[in-house]
Short mmCIF file of C-alpha atoms in Angstrom, two decimals:
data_model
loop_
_atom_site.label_atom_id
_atom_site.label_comp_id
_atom_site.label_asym_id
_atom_site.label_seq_id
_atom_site.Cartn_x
_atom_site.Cartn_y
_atom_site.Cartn_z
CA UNK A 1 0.00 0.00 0.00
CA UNK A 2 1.87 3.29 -0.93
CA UNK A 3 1.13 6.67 0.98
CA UNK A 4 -1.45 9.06 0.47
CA UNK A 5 1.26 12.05 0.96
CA UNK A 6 3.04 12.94 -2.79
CA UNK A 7 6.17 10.64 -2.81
CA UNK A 8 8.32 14.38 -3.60
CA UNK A 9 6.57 15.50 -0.22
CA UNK A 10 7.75 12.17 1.20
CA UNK A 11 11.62 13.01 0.30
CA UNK A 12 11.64 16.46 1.71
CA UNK A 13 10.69 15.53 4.58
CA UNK A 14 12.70 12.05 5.47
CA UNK A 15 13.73 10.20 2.92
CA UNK A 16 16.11 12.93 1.01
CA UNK A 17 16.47 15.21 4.23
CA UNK A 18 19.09 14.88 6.13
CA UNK A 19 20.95 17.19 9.39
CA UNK A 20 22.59 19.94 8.03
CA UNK A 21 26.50 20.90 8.83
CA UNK A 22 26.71 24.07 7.12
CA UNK A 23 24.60 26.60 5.67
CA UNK A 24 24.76 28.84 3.14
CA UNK A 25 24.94 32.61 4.26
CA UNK A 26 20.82 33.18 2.94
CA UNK A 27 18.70 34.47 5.85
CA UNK A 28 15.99 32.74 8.01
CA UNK A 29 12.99 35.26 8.20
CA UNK A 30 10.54 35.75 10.97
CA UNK A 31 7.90 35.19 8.16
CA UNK A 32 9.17 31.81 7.31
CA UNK A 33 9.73 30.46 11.47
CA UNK A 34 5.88 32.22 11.89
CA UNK A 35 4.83 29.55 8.58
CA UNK A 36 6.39 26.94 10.62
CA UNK A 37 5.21 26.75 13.89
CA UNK A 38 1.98 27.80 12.56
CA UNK A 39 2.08 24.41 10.75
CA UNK A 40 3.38 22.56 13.17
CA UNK A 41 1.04 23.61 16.38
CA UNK A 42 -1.61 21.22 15.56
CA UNK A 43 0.67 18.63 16.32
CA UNK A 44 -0.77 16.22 18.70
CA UNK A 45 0.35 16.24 23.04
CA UNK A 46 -0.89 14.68 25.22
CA UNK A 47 -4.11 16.90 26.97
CA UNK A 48 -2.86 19.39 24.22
CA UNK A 49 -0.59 20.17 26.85
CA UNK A 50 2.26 22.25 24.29
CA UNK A 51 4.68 22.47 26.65
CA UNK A 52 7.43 23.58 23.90
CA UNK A 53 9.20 26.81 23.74
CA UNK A 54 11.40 28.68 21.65
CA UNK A 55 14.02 30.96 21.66
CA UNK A 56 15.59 31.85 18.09
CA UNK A 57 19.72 33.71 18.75
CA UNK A 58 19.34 35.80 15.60
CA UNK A 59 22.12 38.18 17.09
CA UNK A 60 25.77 37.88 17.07
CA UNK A 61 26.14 38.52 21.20
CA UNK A 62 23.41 35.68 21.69
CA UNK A 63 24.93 33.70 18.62
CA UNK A 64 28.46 33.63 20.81
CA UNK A 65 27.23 33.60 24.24
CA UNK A 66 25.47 30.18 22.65
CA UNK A 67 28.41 29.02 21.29
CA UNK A 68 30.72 29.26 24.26
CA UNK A 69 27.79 26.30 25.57
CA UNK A 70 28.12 24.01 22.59
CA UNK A 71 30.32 20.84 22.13
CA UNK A 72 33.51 21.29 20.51
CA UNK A 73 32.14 19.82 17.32
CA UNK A 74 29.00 21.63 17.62
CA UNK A 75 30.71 25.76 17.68
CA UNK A 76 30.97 26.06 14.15
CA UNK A 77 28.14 25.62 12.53
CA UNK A 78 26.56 27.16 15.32
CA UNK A 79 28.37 29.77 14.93
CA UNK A 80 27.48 30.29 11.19
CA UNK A 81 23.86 29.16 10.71
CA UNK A 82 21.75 31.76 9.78
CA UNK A 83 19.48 30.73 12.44
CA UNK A 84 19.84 28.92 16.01
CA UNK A 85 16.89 27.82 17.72
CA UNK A 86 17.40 26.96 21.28
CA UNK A 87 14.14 23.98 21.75
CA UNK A 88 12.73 23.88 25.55
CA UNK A 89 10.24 22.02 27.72
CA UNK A 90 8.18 24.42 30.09
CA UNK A 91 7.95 22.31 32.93
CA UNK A 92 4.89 24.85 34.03
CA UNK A 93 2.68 24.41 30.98
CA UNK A 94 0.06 23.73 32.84
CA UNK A 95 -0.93 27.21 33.17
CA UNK A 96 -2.21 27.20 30.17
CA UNK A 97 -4.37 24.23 30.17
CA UNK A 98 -7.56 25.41 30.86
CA UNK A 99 -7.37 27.69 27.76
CA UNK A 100 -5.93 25.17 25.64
CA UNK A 101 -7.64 22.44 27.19
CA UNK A 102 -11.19 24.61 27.75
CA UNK A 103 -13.44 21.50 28.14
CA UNK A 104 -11.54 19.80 30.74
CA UNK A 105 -9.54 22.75 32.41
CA UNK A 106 -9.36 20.76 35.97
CA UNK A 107 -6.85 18.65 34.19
CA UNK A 108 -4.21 21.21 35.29
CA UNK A 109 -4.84 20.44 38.96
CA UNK A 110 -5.72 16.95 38.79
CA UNK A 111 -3.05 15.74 36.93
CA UNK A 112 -0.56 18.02 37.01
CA UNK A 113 -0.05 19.73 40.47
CA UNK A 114 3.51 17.76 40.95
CA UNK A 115 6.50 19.06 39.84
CA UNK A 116 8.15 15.92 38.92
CA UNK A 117 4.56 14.61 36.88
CA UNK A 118 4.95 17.96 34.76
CA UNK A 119 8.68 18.22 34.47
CA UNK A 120 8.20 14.26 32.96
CA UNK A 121 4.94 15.08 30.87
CA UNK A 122 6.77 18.41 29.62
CA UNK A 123 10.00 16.26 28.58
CA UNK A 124 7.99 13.99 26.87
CA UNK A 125 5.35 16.19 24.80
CA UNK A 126 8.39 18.95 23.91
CA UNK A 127 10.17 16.67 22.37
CA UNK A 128 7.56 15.23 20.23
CA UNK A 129 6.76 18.98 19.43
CA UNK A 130 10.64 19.53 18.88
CA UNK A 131 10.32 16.39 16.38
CA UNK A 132 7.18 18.44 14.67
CA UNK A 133 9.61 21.63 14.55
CA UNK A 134 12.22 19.86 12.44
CA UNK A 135 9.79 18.44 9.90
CA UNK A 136 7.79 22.13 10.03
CA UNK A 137 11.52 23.43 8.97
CA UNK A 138 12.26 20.36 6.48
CA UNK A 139 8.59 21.24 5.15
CA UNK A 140 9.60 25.07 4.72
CA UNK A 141 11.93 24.24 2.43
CA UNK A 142 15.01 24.83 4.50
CA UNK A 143 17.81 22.49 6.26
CA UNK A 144 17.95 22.00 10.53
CA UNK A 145 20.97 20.57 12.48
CA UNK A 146 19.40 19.15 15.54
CA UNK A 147 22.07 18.96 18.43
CA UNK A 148 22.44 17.78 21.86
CA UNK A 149 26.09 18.31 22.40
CA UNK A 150 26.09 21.11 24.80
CA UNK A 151 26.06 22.14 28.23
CA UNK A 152 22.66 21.71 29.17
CA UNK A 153 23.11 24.00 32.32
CA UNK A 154 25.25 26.73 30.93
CA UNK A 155 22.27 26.81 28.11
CA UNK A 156 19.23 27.04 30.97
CA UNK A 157 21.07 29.48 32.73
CA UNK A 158 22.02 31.85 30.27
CA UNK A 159 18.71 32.11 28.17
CA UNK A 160 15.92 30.02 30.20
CA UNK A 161 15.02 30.37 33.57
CA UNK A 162 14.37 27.29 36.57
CA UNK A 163 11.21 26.52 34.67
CA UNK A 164 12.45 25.70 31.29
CA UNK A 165 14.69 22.64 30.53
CA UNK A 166 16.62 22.70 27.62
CA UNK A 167 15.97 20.00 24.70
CA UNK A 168 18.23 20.69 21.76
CA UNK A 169 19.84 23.32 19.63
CA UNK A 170 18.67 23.25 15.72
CA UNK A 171 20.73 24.84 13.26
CA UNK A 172 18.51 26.45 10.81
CA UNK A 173 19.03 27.30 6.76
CA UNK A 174 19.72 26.52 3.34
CA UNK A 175 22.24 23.58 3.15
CA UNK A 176 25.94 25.30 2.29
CA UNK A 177 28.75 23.07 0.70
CA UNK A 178 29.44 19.88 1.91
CA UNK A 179 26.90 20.57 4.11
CA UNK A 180 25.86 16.26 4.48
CA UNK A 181 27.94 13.74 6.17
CA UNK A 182 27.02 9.81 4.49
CA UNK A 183 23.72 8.80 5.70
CA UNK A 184 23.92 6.08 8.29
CA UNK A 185 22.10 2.98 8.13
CA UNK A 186 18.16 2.41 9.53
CA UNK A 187 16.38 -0.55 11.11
CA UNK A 188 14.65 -2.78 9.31
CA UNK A 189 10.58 -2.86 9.83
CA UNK A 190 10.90 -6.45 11.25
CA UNK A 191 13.46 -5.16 13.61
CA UNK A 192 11.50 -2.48 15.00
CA UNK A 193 8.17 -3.73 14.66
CA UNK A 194 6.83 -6.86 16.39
CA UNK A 195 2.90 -7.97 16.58
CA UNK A 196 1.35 -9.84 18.97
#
């Protein structure tokens, strides 16, 4: 059975995309990140919870107070991407559940009064937002460079707050030369996949 979604769609956004490491010097607009997470909001969380946030280092004094937190590996293109977008869980999302949740708002108490249950249902639902992010930039026509190599503290201190926990950088542009490293193998379906 093939997919309903255009096989050119298909390639842009997995099979011929890949994580960008370099970009070309072309600028990410505010326009084009506004198209994108205005796509990729009606991504599904759990309670609708949207515990992601966002916080794009456009500047050159955020660009190198970033890059003084990155891996080794990581400075570089970080350093020259036209746009970095620091990815966070808010780990007190649930202040906004009874607007984005209006028909069962005493899911924010009920569920969700705990620290530790909304720092672990934040983790979980950012990142499959963050996921949502990087096919919303794949989808805008444009390159990201996920990355976890960094110092996750260093990060949270300088541009988040206690509330916020860090999830990864994303590089963010067109692709620049040499910009792919070989793509690595993938599991099989009958390795991943088991019925019972």
């Amino acid at each position: 059975m093939s997919l309903v979604l255009d096989p050119a769609a298909q390639d842009l956004l997995f099979r011929e995309a890949r994580t960008a490491n370099t970009f070309t010097d072309e600028p990410v607009t505010d326009e084009q990140v506004q198209a994108i997470y205005d796509l990729v909001k009606f991504g599904p969380t759990a309670f609708n919870q949207s515990p992601l946030r966002v916080v794009l280092v456009r500047s050159a004094e955020g660009r190198e107070r970033l890059v003084q937190h990155m891996a080794e590996g990581n400075r570089p293109k970080t350093a020259t991407a036209p746009l970095v977008a620091i990815l966070a869980a808010d780990n007190e999302f649930h202040e906004e559940l009874p607007a984005l949740l209006p028909h069962f708002p005493q899911a924010k108490d009920l569920f969700f009064s705990e620290r530790p249950a909304r720092e672990s249902a934040a983790g979980l639902n950012a990142a499959l937002q963050a996921a949502y992010f990087i096919i919303g930039v794949r989808a805008a026509g444009l390159a990201a460079g996920p990355m976890t190599g960094y110092d996750a503290a260093g990060i949270q201190k300088e541009f988040l707050d206690d509330d916020h926990t860090p999830l990864m950088v994303v590089n963010i542009g067109k692709p620049g030369e040499d910009a792919w490293f070989p793509r690595s193998p993938r599991l099989s379906f009958d390795e991943v996949v088991t019925t019972v």
